[in-house]
Short mmCIF file of C-alpha atoms and ligand atoms in Angstrom, two decimals:
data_model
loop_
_atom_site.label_atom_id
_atom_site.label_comp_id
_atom_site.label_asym_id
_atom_site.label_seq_id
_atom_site.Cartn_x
_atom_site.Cartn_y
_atom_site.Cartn_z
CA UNK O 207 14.42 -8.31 -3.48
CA UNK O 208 18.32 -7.85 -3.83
CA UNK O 209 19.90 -6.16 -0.48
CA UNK O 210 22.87 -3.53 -1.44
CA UNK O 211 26.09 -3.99 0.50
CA UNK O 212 25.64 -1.90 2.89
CA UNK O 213 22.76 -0.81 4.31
CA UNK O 214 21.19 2.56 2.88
CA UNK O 215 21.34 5.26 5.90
CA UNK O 216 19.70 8.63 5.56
CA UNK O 217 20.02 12.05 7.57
CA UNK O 218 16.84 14.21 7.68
CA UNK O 219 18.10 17.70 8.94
CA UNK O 220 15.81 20.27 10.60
CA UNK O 221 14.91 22.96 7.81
CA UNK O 222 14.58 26.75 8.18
CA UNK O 223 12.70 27.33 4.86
CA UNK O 224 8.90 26.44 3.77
CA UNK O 225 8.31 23.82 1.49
CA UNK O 226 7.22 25.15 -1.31
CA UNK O 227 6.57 24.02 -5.11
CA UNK O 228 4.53 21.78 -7.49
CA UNK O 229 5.03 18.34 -7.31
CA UNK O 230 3.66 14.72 -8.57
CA UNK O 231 4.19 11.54 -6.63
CA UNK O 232 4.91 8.06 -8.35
CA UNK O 233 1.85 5.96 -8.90
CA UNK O 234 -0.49 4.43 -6.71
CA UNK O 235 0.69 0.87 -5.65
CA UNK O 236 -2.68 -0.96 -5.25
CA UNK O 237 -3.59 -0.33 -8.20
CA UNK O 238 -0.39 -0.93 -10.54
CA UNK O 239 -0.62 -4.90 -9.00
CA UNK O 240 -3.94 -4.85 -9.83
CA UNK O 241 -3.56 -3.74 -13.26
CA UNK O 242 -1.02 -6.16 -14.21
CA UNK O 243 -3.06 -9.20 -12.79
CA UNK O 244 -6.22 -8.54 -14.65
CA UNK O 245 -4.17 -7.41 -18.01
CA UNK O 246 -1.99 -10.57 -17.61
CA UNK O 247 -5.55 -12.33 -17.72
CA UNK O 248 -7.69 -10.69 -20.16
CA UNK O 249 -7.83 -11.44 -24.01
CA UNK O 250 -6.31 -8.75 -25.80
CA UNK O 251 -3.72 -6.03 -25.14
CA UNK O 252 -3.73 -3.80 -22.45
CA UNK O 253 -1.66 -0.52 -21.98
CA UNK O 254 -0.89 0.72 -18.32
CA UNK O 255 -0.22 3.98 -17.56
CA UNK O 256 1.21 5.64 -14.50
CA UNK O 257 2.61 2.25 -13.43
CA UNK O 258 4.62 2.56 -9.84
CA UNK O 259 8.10 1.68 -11.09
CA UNK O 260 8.90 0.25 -7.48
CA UNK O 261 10.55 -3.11 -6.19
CA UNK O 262 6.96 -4.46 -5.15
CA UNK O 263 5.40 -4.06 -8.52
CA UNK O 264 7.64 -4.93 -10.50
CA UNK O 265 8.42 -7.99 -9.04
CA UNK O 266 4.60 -8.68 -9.35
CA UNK O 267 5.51 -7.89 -13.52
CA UNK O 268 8.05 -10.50 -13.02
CA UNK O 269 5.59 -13.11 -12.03
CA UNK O 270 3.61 -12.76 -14.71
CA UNK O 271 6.79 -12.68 -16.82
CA UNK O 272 7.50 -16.26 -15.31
CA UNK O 273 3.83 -17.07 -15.58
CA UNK O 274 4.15 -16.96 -19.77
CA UNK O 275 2.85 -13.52 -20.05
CA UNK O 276 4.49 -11.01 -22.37
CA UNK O 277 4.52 -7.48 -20.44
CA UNK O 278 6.89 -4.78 -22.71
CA UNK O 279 8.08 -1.38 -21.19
CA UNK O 280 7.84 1.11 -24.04
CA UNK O 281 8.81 3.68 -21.52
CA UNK O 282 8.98 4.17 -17.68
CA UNK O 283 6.01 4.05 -15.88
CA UNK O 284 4.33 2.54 -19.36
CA UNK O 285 3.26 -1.41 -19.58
CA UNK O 286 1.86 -2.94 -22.28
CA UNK O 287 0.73 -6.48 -21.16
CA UNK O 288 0.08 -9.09 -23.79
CA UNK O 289 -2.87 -10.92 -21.97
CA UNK O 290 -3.36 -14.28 -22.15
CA UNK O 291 -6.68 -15.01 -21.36
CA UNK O 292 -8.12 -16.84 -18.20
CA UNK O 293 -6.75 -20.53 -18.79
CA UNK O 294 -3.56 -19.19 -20.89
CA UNK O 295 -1.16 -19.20 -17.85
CA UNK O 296 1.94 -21.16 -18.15
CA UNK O 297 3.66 -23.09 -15.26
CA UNK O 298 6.39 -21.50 -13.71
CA UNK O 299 10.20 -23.04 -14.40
CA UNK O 300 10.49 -21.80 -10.44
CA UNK O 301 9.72 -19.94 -7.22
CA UNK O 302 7.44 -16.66 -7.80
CA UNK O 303 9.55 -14.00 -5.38
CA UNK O 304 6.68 -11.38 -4.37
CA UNK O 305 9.76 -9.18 -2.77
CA UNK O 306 8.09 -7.04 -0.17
CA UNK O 307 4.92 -7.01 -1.42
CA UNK O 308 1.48 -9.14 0.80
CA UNK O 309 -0.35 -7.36 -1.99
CA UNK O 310 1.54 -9.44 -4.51
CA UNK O 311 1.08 -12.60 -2.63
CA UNK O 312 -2.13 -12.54 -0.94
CA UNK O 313 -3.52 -11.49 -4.22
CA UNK O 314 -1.64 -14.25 -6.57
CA UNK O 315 -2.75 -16.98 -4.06
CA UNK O 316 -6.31 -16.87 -4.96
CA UNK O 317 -5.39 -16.23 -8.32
CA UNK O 318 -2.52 -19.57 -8.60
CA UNK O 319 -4.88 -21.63 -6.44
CA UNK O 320 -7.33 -22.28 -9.60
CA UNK O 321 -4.45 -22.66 -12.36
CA UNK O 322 -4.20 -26.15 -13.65
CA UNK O 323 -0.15 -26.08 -12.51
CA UNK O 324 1.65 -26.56 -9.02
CA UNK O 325 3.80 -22.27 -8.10
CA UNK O 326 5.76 -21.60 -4.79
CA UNK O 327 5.13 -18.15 -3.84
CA UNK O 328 7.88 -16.84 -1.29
CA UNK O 329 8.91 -13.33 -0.45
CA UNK O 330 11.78 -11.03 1.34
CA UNK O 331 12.27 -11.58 5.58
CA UNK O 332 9.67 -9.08 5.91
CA UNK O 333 6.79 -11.05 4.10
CA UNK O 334 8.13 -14.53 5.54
CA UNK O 335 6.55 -12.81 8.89
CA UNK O 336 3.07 -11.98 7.49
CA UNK O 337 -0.03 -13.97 8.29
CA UNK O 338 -1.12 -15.91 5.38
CA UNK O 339 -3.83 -17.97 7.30
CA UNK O 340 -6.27 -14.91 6.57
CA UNK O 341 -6.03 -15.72 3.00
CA UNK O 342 -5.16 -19.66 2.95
CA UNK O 343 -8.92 -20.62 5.08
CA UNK O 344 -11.67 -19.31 3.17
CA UNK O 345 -9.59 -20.34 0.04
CA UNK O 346 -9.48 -23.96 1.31
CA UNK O 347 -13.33 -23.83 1.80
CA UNK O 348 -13.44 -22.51 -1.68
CA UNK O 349 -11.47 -25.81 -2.58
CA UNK O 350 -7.67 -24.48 -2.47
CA UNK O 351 -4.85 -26.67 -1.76
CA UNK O 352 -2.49 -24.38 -0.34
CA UNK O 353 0.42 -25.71 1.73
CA UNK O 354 2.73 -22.46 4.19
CA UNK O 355 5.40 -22.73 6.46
CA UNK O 356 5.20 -23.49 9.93
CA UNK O 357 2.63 -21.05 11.69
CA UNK O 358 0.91 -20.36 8.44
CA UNK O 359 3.69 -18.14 6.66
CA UNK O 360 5.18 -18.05 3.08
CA UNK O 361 6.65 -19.47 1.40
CA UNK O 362 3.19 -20.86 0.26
CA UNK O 363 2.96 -23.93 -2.18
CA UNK O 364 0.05 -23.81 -4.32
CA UNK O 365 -1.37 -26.96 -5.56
CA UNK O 366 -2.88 -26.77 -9.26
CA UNK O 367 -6.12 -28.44 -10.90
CA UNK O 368 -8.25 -27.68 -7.82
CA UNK O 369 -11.60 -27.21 -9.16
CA UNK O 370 -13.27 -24.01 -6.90
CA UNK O 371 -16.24 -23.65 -5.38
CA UNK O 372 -18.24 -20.44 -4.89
CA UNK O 373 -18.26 -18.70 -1.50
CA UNK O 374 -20.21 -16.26 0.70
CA UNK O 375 -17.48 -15.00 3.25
CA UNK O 376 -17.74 -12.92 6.12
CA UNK O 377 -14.02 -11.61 6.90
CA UNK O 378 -13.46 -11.41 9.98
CA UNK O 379 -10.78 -8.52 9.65
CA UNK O 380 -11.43 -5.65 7.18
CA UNK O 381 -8.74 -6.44 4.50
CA UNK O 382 -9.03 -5.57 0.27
CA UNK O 383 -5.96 -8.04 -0.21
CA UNK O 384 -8.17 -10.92 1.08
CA UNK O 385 -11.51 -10.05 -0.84
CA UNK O 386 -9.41 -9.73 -3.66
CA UNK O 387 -7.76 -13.02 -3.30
CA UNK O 388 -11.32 -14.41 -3.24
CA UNK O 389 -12.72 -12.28 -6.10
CA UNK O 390 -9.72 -13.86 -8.83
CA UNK O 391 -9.95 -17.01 -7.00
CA UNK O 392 -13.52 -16.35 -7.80
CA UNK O 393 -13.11 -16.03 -11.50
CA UNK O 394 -12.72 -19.67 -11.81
CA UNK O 395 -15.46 -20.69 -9.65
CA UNK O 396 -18.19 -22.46 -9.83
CA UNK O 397 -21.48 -20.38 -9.13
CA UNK O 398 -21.05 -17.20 -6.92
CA UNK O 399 -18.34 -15.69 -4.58
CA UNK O 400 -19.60 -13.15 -1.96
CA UNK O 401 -17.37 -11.30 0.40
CA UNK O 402 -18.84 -9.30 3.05
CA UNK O 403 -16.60 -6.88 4.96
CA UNK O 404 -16.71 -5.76 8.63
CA UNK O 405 -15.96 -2.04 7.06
CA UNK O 406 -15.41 -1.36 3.33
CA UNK O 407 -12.02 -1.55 2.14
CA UNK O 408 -10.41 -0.19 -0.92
CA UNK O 409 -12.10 -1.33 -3.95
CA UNK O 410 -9.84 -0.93 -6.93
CA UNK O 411 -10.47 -4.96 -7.37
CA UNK O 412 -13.90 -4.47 -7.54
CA UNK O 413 -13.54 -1.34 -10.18
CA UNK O 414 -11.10 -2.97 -12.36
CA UNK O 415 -12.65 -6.08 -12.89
CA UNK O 416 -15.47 -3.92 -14.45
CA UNK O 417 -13.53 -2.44 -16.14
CA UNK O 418 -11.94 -5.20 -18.15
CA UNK O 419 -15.71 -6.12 -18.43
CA UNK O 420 -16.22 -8.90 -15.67
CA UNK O 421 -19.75 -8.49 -14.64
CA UNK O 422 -19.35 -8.14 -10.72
CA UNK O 423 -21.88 -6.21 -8.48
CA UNK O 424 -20.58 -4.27 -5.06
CA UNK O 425 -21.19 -1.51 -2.58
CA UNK O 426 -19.26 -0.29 0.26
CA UNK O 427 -18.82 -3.79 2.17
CA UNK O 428 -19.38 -6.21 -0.30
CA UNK O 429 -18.26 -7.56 -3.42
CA UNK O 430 -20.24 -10.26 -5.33
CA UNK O 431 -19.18 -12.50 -8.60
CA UNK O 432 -19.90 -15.60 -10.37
CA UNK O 433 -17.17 -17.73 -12.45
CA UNK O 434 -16.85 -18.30 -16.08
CA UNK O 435 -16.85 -15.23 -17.49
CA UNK O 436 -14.21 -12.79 -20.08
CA UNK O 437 -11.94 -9.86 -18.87
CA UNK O 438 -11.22 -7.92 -22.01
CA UNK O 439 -7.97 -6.21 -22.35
CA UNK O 440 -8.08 -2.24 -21.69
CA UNK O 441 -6.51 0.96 -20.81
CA UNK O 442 -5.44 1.72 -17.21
CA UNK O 443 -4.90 4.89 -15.94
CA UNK O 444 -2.91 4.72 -12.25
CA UNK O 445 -3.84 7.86 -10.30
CA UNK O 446 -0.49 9.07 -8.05
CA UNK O 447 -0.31 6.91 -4.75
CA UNK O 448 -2.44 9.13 -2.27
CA UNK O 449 -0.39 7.12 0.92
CA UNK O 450 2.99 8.45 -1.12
CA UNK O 451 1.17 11.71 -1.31
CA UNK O 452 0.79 11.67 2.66
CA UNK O 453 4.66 11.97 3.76
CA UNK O 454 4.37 15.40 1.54
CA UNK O 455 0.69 16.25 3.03
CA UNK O 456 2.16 16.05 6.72
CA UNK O 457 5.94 17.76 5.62
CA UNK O 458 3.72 20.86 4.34
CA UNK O 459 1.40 20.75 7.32
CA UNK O 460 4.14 20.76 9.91
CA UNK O 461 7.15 23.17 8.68
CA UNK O 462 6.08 26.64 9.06
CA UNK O 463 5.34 29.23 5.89
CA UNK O 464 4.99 25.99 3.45
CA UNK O 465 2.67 25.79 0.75
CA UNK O 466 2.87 22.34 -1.46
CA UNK O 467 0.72 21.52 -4.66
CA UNK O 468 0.32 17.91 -5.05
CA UNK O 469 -0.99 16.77 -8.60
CA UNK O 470 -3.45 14.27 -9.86
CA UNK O 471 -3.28 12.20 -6.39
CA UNK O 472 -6.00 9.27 -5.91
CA UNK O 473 -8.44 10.33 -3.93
CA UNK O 474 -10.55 7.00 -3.49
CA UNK O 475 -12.49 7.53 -0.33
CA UNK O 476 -11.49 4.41 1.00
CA UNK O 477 -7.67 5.74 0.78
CA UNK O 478 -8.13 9.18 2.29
CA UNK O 479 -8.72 8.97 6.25
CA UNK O 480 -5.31 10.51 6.38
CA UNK O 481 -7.11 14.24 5.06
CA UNK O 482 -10.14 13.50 7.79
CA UNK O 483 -7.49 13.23 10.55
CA UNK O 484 -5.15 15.92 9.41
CA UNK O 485 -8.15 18.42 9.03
CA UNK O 486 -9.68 17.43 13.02
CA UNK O 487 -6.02 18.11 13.46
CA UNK O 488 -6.47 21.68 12.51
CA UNK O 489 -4.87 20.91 8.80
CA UNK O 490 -4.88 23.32 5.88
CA UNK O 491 -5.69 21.17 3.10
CA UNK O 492 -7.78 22.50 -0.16
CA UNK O 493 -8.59 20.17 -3.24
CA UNK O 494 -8.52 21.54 -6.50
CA UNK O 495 -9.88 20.16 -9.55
CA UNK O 496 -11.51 17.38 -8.43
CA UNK O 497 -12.21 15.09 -11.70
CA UNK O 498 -12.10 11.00 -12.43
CA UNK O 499 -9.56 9.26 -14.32
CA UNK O 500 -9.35 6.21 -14.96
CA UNK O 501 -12.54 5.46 -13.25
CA UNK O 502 -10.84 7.06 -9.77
CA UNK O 503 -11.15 10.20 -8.37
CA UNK O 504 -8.34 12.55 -8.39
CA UNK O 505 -7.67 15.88 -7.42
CA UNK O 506 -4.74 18.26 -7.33
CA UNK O 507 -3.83 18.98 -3.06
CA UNK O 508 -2.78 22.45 -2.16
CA UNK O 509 -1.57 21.73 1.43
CA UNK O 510 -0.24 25.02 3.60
CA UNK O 511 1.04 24.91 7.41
CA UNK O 512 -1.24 24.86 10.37
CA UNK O 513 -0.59 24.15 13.63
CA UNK O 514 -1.62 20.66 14.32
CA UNK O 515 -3.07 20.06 17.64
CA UNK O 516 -4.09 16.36 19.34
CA UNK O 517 -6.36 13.90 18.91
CA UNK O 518 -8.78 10.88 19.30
CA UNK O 519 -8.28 9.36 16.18
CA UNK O 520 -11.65 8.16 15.41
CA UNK O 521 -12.15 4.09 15.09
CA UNK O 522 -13.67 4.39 12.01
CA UNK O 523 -11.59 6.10 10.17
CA UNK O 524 -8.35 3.14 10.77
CA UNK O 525 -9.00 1.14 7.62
CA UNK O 526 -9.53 4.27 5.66
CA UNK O 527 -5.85 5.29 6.41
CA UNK O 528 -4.53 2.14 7.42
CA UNK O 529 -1.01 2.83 5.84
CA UNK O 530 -0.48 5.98 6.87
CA UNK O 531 -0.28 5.31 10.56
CA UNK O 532 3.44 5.89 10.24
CA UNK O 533 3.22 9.61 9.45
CA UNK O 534 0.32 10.06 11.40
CA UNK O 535 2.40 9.42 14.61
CA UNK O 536 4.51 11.98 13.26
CA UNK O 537 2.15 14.52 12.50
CA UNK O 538 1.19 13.50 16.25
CA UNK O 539 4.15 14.09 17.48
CA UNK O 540 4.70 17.45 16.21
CA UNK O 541 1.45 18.32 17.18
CA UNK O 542 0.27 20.29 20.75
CA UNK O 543 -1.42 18.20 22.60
CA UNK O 544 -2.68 14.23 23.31
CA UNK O 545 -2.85 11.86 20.49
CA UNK O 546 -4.62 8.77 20.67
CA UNK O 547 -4.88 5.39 18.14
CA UNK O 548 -7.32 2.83 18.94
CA UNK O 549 -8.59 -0.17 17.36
CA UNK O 550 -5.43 0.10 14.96
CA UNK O 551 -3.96 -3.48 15.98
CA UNK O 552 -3.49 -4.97 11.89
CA UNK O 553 -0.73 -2.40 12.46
CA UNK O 554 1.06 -5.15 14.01
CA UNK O 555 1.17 -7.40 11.19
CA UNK O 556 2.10 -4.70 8.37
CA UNK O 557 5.78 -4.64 6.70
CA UNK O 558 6.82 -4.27 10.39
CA UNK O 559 5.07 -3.87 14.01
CA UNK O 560 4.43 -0.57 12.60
CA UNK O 561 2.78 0.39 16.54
CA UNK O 562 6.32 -1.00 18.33
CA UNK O 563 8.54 0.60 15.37
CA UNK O 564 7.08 4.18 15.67
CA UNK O 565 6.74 4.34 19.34
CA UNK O 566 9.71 3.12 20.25
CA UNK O 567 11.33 5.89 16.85
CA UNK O 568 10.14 8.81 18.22
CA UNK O 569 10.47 7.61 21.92
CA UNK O 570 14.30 7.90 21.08
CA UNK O 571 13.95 11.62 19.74
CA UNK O 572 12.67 12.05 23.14
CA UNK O 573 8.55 12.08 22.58
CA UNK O 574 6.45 10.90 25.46
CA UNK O 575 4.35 7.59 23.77
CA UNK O 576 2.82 4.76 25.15
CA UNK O 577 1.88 1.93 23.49
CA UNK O 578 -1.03 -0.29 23.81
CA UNK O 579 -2.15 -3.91 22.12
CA UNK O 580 -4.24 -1.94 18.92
CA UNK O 581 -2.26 1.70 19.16
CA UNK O 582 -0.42 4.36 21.26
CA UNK O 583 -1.11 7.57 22.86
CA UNK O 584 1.24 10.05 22.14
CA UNK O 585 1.82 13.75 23.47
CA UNK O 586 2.83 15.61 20.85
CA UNK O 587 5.15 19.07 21.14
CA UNK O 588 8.89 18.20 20.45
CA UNK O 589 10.25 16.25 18.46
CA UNK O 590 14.30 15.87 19.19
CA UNK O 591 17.15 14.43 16.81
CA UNK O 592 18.65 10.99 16.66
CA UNK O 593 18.80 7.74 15.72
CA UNK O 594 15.98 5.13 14.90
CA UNK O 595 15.38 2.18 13.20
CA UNK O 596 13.45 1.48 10.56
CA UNK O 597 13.29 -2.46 10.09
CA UNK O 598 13.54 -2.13 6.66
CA UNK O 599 9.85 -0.81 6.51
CA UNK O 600 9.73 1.75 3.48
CA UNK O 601 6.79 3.61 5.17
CA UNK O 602 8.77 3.95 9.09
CA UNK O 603 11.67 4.93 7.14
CA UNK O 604 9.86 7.91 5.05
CA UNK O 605 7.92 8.97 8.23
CA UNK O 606 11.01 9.55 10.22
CA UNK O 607 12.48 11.30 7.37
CA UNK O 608 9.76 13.87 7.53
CA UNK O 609 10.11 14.18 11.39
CA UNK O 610 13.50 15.19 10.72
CA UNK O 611 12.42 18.37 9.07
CA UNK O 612 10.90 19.32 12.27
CA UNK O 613 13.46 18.01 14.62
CA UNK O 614 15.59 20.00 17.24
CA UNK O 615 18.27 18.06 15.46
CA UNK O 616 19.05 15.36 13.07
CA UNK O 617 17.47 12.68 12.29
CA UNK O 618 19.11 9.51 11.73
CA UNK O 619 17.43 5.94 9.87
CA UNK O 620 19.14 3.28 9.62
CA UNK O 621 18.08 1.03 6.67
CA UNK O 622 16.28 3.41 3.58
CA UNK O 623 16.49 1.13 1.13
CA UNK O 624 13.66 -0.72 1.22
CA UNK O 625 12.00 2.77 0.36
CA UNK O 626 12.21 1.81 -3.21
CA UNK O 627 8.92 -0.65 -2.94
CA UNK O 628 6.94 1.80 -2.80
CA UNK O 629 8.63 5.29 -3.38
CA UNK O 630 11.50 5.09 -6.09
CA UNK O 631 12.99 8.50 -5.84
CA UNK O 632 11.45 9.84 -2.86
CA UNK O 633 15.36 11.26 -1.63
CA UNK O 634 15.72 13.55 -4.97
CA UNK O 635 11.52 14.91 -4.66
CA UNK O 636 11.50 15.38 -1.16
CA UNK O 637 15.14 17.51 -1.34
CA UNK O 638 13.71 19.15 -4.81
CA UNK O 639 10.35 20.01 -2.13
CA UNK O 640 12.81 21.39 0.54
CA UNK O 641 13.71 18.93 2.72
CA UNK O 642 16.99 18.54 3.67
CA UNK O 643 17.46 14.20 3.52
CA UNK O 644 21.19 13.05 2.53
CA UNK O 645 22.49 9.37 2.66
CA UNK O 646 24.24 9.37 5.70
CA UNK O 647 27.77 7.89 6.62
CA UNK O 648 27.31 4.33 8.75
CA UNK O 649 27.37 5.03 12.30
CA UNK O 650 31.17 3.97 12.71
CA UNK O 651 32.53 5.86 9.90
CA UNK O 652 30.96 8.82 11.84
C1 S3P Z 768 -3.71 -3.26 0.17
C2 S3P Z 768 -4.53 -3.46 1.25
C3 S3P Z 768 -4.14 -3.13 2.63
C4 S3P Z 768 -2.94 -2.18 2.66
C5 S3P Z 768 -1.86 -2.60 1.72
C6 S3P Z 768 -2.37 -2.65 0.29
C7 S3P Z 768 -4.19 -3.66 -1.17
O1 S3P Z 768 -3.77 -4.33 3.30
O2 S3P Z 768 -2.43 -2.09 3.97
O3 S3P Z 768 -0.78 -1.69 1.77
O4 S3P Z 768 -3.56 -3.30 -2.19
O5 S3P Z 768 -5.21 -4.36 -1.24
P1 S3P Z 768 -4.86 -5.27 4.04
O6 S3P Z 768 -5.74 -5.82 3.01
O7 S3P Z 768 -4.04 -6.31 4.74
O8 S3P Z 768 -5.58 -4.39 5.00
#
């Protein structure tokens, strides 16, 4: 999406106070694309609420805006998407720009690939880099004409008036963007689309599609449908984004005398390795008032400090917590002892090289990590102040802004803006939470 100017730099300053207070985190960002896909394609009207006002979202509402779908914002964080039925897609006068977002893009490639019409889907210098081949093969075998970019990257031209075939998939990585691909894809196609996954994955797809009344039949690995049906326009309720929650779940953990109430968060278990981690960790998290809305299930976090202490991240738990890598080095890195991430290599291929980013971060505030092809190992203790980069990568940017708190000094990031795709005012709740994060001057005005 648009770059400012200048780049956005923050300051994260070490903080002598707990964090302390109530707070509620935007909403979750999985789900808002979801919502607006299958509203955008059901008959009827459909009202979202707790929509993630971000750059990655909206952008996706801008597609379908282009696409010949009416979406209206009665108020923030509202939609109300004027669906237009299966087939009631218009072509696009011009490129679809996903922003930031490989949701947005994986997911709209299965979905574009069985409209009657030709689309170009292309994206910021971030998602130019992300593997698209994952999602481009099994749709070819499903019929898809779908043209990239040299070495399989967007922008991705997407051929209309394919007529799809039913699959049964085995994926060879775990990955919810590519089932989901497959599942819309599968909407339009003939007889039945099976994806089978190596480990389950998040299945808000799977849920919502019931939920607009799409007979589809999964379990934990694997999602079945068959073409030709109706999604019926409904309500949506988005539960607050538990991987937004986890900057806050980690700040509380680490600063000393903190206690932080997190409302309503998502608590999907294929979302919430994070709390598995942070408890072997020695983490003092409680969850009160567990309850389901929306079809999800949410609770309210109470999380107080406790000393963290090292270690072996267990394999299974990666694609349970798969985005919050980022903090977890931090938390790691605060932490006594030896941490240690294996079998985490899709980390490579995320908004950045999230493995290279954080090592080579928190390597310049003076922590001992090594990295490795699918993680790093990193003794935890002290974290010092300085300078890092972020690459533009919302969730390395937020991260370092919580290791700040817990710094000997300072903590410097170069490029914050991108923070907005997934966290729109994450500076003003983090500083109304007790952190101590200010845009910072660029380095030669210093
Ligand atoms: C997402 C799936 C995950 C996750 C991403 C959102 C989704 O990606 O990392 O932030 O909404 O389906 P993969 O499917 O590539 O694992």
């Amino acid at each position: 999406m648009s770059a400012p100017a200048a780049p956005l730099r923050w300051r994260s300053t070490p903080v002598a106070m707990p964090l302390a207070g109530e707070i509620e985190v935007p909403g979750d960002k999985s789900i808002s694309h979801r919502a607006i896909m299958l509203a955008a394609l059901a008959e009827g009207s459909s009202q979202v609420d707790g929509f993630l006002e971000g750059e990655d979202t909206r952008a996706t509402a801008a597609i379908f805006g282009q696409l010949g779908v009416r979406i209206d914002t009665p108020s923030a964080s509202r939609r109300i998407v004027h669906g237009v039925g299966l087939h009631g897609l218009r072509a696009p006068a011009s490129v679809l720009d996903c922003g930031n977002a490989g949701t947005g893009m994986r997911l709209l490639a299965g979905l574009l690939a069985a409209q009657a019409f030709d689309s170009t889907l292309t994206g910021d210098a971030s998602l130019q880099r992300r593997p698209m081949r994952r999602v481009i093969e099994p749709l070819a075998r499903m019929g898809a004409r779908i043209e990239a970019a040299a070495g399989d990257l967007p922008p991705l031209r997407v051929r209309g008036g394919a007529t799809l075939q039913g699959i049964d998939y085995a994926l060879p990585v775990a990955s919810a963007q590519v089932k989901s691909a497959l599942l819309l894809a599968g909407l339009y196609a003939r007889g039945e689309t099976c994806v089978r996954e190596p480990h389950p994955t998040r299945d808000y797809s799977e849920r919502m599609l019931a939920a607009f009344g799409w007979p589809i039949r999964f379990a934990p690995g694997r999602a079945q449908l068959t073409g030709g049906h109706r999604l019926r326009g409904c309500a949506v309720q988005v539960p607050a984004d538990f991987s937004s929650a986890a900057f806050f779940i980690v700040a509380a953990s680490l600063v000393p005398g903190s206690r932080l109430l997190l409302r309503a968060v998502g608590l999907n278990a294929r979302r919430t390795g994070l709390l598995t981690a942070l408890r072997l960790m020695g983490a003092d998290i409680r969850e009160h008032a567990p309850r389901e809305q929306g079809g999800e299930r949410v609770a309210d976090l109470e999380v107080r400090h406790a000393p963290l202490h090292g270690i072996d991240v267990p394999v299974e738990l990666v694609p349970d917590m798969i985005d919050e890598f980022p903090i977890l080095f931090v938390a790691a890195a605060a932490a006594r002892g030896t941490t240690r991430i294996r079998g985490a290599a899709e980390l490579r291929v995320k908004e950045s090289d999230r493995i290279a980013l954080m090592a080579q971060g928190l390597a310049r505030l003076g922590v001992d990590v090594a990295e490795c092809a699918d993680g790093a190992t990193i003794e935890g203790g002290r974290i010092g102040g300085g300078s890092v980069a972020s690459a533009t990568d919302h969730r390395i940017a937020m991260s370092f802004a919580v290791a700040g708190l817990v710094a000997a000094a300072a903590v410097e990031i170069d490029d914050c803006t991108h923070v907005a795709t997934s966290f729109p005012g994450f500076l003003a709740l983090a500083n109304s939470a007790g952190f101590a994060l200010q845009q910072a001057p660029a380095p030669d005005a210093d």
